[in-house]
Amino acid sequence: MLTSPETWTQGDIAALLRTRDPDEIEEIRAAAEQVLLRECGDAVHLRGLVESSNVCKCDCDYCGIRKSRRDVERYTLEEDDILACAHLIAELGYGSMVIQSGERSDQKFIDLTARAVARIKRETRSGDLPDGLGITLCVGQQSRDVYQRLFDAGAHRYLLRIETTNPDLFAKIHPKEQTLASRMECLEVLREVGFQVGTGVMIGLPGQTVEDLAADVMFYKTQDVDMFGMGPYIPAPDTPLVAQDCPPAEDRLRLGFLMIAATRLLCRDVNIASTTALQTLHPHARETGLRFGANVLMPQTTPPERRRSYQLYAGKSNLDENAATFRTELEARLKAIGRRIEVNKWGDSRHAVRRMQ
Ligand code: 5AD
């Protein structure tokens, strides 16, 4: 029997994450789904994902677009290309988009992103979307001024993953210029600037324990975060971490689902994405993630000719996802699990809406 999440300790969450018995997993899943339906309803929010540049100044040990990788063809989408993606997303009725890129602090890129955001807000307004597309940014650690500028341009949500809350593990997988403390500080600044803030971790990293993951979930609760994106770690070729052992794929997959459920049970009214990394480990895993308490999907809307250059890990599953047919196919699959797509809405988390009232 599941105990009440309000009383959970790190040990209780670790015990939940260790579950392997199918009946117990089903009990956890059903409980998380029930909390989701009660707190957030049956809607699945879509955010068209545009990977605007794979140029990156960071050298994270796990990442397929890290600076040191010489064989990656680097690109930056033109402003008009980003706008074309935004128009497609609006036409498809997704209501929101995510602009994600490698981490860059050069002025040219910040200017480009701010200009694109402002134009998207202006040019996607319609009867269906009176305030234009909702925009989430995922462009890494930036200064307060840059965050402010991007917010003023019209972006209203920001995703910055913490990757892991274990400082030793964080230090092991990042070059020394990057620190957990500065990432945490960015989350604070983003909140102060006025963004709805999302974070998350990778699941099944070499050297990561179930206790670490339980601490991550405890951290989520204390931070009053609005949204989460987390997924299994997937080894990327030609990266330092690829040589190190990580748990087998089925364990990372199960842990991915259980992390979603634990987060839903504890944080209740937040948005949780069912990520591409999950789907990379199993073709139907994104839908399974929704059944474990996730309520956001990020369909691939990067121009097809660029997708192959934006591979954070090996075997990324949605390279051939077709933006035009994705929605109809998804609609049928969601119906089968008692869920529906929400059309032409930003789909902010109830948590954020309540917090900002
Ligand atoms: N496996 C899984 N997720 C990864 N990310 C980067 N590299 C990998 C990988 N090899 C995730 C990180 C980052 C997000 C954009 O992608 O969590 O914050």
Short mmCIF file of N, CA and C and ligand atoms in Angstrom, two decimals, residues 62-64 100 138 161 163 183 201-202 231-236 277 312-313, ligand 1:
data_model
loop_
_atom_site.label_atom_id
_atom_site.label_comp_id
_atom_site.label_asym_id
_atom_site.label_seq_id
_atom_site.Cartn_x
_atom_site.Cartn_y
_atom_site.Cartn_z
N TYR A 62 28.24 14.13 -20.99
CA TYR A 62 27.22 13.19 -21.48
C TYR A 62 26.62 13.61 -22.81
N CYS A 63 26.88 14.83 -23.25
CA CYS A 63 26.03 15.44 -24.28
C CYS A 63 26.59 15.29 -25.70
N GLY A 64 25.74 14.87 -26.60
CA GLY A 64 26.12 14.62 -27.99
C GLY A 64 26.42 15.88 -28.79
N GLN A 100 14.72 25.46 -28.14
CA GLN A 100 15.84 24.87 -27.40
C GLN A 100 17.10 25.01 -28.24
N CYS A 138 14.59 27.21 -23.68
CA CYS A 138 15.47 26.21 -23.07
C CYS A 138 16.84 26.47 -23.70
N ARG A 161 17.38 22.40 -16.75
CA ARG A 161 17.52 21.20 -15.94
C ARG A 161 18.69 21.33 -14.98
N GLU A 163 20.02 18.57 -13.81
CA GLU A 163 20.71 17.33 -14.22
C GLU A 163 20.84 16.31 -13.09
N ARG A 183 23.84 26.87 -11.36
CA ARG A 183 22.59 26.41 -11.99
C ARG A 183 21.40 26.74 -11.07
N VAL A 201 16.00 16.25 -14.13
CA VAL A 201 17.27 15.54 -14.02
C VAL A 201 17.36 14.46 -15.08
N MET A 202 18.55 13.93 -15.25
CA MET A 202 18.71 12.72 -16.06
C MET A 202 18.65 11.51 -15.12
N GLY A 231 14.29 12.67 -18.10
CA GLY A 231 14.27 11.47 -18.93
C GLY A 231 15.49 10.63 -18.64
N PRO A 232 15.46 9.39 -19.14
CA PRO A 232 16.60 8.51 -18.93
C PRO A 232 17.86 9.05 -19.61
N TYR A 233 18.97 8.83 -18.97
CA TYR A 233 20.27 9.09 -19.61
C TYR A 233 20.45 8.06 -20.72
N ILE A 234 20.91 8.54 -21.87
CA ILE A 234 21.19 7.65 -23.00
C ILE A 234 22.60 7.94 -23.49
N PRO A 235 23.48 6.94 -23.46
CA PRO A 235 24.87 7.21 -23.83
C PRO A 235 24.97 7.84 -25.22
N ALA A 236 25.83 8.83 -25.35
CA ALA A 236 26.05 9.49 -26.64
C ALA A 236 27.44 9.13 -27.13
N ALA A 277 13.57 11.18 -24.78
CA ALA A 277 14.56 10.20 -24.31
C ALA A 277 13.87 8.91 -23.88
N LEU A 312 21.37 14.81 -28.91
CA LEU A 312 21.99 14.87 -27.58
C LEU A 312 22.48 13.50 -27.16
N TYR A 313 21.90 12.46 -27.77
CA TYR A 313 22.28 11.08 -27.42
C TYR A 313 22.04 10.20 -28.64
N1 5AD B 1 20.98 11.45 -22.44
C1 5AD B 1 19.83 11.95 -21.97
N2 5AD B 1 19.59 13.27 -21.85
C2 5AD B 1 20.56 14.11 -22.24
N3 5AD B 1 20.64 15.46 -22.22
C3 5AD B 1 21.83 15.83 -22.72
N4 5AD B 1 22.55 14.75 -23.06
C4 5AD B 1 21.79 13.66 -22.75
C5 5AD B 1 21.99 12.26 -22.84
N5 5AD B 1 23.13 11.74 -23.31
C6 5AD B 1 19.58 16.30 -21.64
C7 5AD B 1 20.13 17.15 -20.50
C8 5AD B 1 19.91 18.57 -20.98
C9 5AD B 1 18.76 18.40 -21.94
C10 5AD B 1 18.59 19.50 -22.92
O1 5AD B 1 19.06 17.20 -22.59
O2 5AD B 1 19.35 16.91 -19.33
O3 5AD B 1 19.59 19.48 -19.95
#
